[in-house]
C-alpha positions as semicolon CSV with decimal commas, in nm:
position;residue;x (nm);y (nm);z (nm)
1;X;0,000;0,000;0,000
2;X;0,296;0,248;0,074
3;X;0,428;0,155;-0,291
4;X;0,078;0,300;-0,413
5;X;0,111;0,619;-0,236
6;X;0,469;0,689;-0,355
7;X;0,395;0,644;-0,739
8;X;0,029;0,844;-0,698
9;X;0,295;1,140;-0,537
10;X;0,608;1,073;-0,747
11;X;0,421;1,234;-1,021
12;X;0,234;1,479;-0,866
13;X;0,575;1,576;-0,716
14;X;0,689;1,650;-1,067
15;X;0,441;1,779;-1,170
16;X;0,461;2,032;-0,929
17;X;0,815;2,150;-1,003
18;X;0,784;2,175;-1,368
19;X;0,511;2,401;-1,307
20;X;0,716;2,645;-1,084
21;X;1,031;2,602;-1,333
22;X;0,773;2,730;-1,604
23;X;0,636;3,031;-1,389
24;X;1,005;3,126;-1,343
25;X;1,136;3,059;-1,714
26;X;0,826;3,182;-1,901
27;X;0,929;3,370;-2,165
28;X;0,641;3,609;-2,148
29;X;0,819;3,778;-1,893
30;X;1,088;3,895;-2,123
31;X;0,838;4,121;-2,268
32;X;0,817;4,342;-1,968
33;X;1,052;4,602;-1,853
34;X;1,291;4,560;-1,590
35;X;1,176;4,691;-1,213
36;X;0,812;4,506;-1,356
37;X;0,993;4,169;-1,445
38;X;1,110;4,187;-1,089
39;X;0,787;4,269;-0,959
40;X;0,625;3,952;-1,157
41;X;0,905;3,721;-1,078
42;X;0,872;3,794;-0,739
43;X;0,522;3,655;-0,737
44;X;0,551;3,370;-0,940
45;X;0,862;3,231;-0,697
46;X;0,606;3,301;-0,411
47;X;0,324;3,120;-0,638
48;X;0,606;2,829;-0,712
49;X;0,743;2,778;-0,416
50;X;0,421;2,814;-0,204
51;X;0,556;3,078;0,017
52;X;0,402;3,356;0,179
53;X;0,659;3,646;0,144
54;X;0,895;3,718;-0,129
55;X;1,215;3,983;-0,131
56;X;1,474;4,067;-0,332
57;X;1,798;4,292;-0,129
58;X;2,023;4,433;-0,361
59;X;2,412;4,485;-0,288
60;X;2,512;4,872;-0,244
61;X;2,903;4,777;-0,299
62;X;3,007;5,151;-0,148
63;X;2,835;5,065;0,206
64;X;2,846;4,693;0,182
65;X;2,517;4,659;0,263
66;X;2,212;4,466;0,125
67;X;1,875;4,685;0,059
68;X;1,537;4,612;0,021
69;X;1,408;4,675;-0,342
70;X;1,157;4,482;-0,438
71;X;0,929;4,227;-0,224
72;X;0,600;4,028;-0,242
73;X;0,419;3,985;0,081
74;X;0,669;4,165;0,280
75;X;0,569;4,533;0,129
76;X;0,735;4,694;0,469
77;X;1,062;4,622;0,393
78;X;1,096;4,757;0,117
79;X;0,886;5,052;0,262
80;X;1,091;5,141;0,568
81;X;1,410;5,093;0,338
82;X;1,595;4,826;0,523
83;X;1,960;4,734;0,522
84;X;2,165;4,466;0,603
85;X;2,533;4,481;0,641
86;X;2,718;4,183;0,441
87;X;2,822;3,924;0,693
88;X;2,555;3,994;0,965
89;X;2,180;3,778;1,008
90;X;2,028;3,575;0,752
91;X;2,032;3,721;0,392
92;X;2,424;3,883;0,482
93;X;2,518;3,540;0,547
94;X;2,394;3,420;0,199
95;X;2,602;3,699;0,058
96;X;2,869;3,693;0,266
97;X;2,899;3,272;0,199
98;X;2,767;3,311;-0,162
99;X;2,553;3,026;-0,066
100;X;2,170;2,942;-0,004
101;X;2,077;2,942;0,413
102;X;1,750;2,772;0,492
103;X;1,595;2,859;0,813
104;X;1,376;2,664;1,056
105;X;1,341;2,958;1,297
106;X;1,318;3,305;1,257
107;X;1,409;3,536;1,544
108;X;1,604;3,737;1,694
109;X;1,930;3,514;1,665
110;X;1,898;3,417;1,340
111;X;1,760;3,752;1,182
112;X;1,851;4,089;1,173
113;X;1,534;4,228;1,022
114;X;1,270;4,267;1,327
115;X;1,013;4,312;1,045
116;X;1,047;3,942;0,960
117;X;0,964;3,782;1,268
118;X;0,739;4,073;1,350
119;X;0,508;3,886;1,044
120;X;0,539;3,589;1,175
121;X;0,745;3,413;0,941
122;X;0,869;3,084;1,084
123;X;1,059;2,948;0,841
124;X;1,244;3,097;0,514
125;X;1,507;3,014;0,244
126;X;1,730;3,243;0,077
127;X;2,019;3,225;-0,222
128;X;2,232;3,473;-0,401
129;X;2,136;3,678;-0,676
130;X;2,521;3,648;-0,897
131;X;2,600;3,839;-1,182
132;X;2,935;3,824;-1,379
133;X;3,062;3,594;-1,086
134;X;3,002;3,821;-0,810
135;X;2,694;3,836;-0,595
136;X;2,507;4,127;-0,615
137;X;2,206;4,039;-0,426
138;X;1,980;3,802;-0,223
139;X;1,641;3,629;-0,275
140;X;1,495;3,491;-0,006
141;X;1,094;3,381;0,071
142;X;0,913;3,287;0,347
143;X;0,638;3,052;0,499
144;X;0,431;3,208;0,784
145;X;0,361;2,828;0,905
146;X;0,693;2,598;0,979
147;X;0,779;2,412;0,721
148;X;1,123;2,261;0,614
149;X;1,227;2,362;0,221
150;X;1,385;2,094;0,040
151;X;1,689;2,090;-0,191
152;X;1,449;2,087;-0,507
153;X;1,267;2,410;-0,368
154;X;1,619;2,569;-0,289
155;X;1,697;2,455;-0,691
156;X;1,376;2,650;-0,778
157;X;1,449;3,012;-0,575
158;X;1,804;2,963;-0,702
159;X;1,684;3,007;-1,084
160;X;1,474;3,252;-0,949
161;X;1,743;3,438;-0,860
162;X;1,970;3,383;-1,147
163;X;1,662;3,516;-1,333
164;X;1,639;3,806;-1,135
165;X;1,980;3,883;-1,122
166;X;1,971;3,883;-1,517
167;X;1,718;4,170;-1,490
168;X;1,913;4,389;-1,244
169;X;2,201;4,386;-1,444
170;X;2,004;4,462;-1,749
171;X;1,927;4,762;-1,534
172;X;2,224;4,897;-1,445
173;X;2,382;4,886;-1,765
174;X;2,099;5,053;-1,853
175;X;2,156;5,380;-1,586
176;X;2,540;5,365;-1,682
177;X;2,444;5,412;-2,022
178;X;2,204;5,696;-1,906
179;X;2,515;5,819;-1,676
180;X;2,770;5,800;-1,977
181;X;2,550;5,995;-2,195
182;X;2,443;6,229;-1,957
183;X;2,844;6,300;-1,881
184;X;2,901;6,333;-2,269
185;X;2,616;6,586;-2,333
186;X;2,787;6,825;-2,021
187;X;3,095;6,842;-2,195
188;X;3,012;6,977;-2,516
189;X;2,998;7,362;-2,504
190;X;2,642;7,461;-2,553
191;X;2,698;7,737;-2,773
192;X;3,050;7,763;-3,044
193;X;3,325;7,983;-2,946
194;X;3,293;8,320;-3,166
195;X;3,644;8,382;-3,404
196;X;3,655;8,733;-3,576
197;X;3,713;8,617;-3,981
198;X;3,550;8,248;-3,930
199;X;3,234;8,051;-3,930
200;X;3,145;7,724;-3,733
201;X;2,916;7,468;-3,743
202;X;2,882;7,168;-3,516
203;X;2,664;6,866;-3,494
């Protein structure tokens, strides 16, 4: 009788995952702009991974500190503008290790972030966000009833992440293009320099 239950859930099982690989890969989401793939991806990890809150902290390399950009569930911290110094509580471990941290309890020893077990989160998983082979963020979600997350749910937020991570790159380039250009246009005089005996033109 046990045999019969493990092939009905083998399946199911599967099925499960593909379906939360295909929420995170869908290609549909390529069509939207950055901040609003980030937005979308955020609830789709939540959706696959059956989690309550979803948040993505973003490395500030000049203060070495994570902040809270974008988030699903967990609208305050992105609100109130939190940041977590690289090294310290739960998602500056996963940056500081460059690894994924899965948490069975959330409090006061194992988080920084009083907003999190303020919720009533009890149990959460995080990984790094890498780009270019240096992390520059972390993903992390949350389940407001204890629960443990197993390696093939710490697979799925990890290609969440990659995914994400994808998207804030695209964004930066994006602003040091803006910044490049915007450097370029103050440097060229606004008006030409008048010569006695010659004309200019400039384009």
């Amino acid at each position: 009788m046990g045999g019969n239950r493990e092939t009905v859930a083998g399946p199911a099982s599967v099925e499960a995952r593909l379906r939360g690989i295909q929420l995170i890969t869908d290609a549909a989401l390529s069509r939207l702009d950055e901040p609003e793939l980030l937005a979308e991806l955020l609830d789709r990890t939540r959706e696959a991974l059956r989690a309550d809150t979803a948040a993505a902290l973003l490395l500030d390399f000049s203060s070495g500190q994570l902040i809270a950009t974008a988030a699903a569930g967990l609208e305050e911290e992105v609100a109130q503008g939190v940041r977590i110094p690289v090294g310290h509580g739960f998602a500056g471990r996963i940056a500081a290790e460059h690894r994924p941290v899965v948490l069975d309890r959330v409090d006061h020893t194992t988080v920084l972030n009083p907003i999190l077990w303020a919720k009533g989160i009890q149990s959460m998983v995080g990984v790094p966000m890498v780009a270019g082979g240096r992390v520059i963020g972390v993903l992390h979600v949350g389940s407001l009833t204890p629960r443990r997350f197993t390696a093939d749910e710490v697979e799925l937020l990890q290609l969440a992440a990659d995914r994400a991570a994808a998207a804030v790159q695209s964004m930066t380039a994006q602003a040091d293009r803006a910044a490049v250009t915007a450097l370029q246009r103050s440097l060229v005089p606004s008006a030409l320099p008048a010569v006695a005996g010659v004309e200019l033109a400039a384009r």
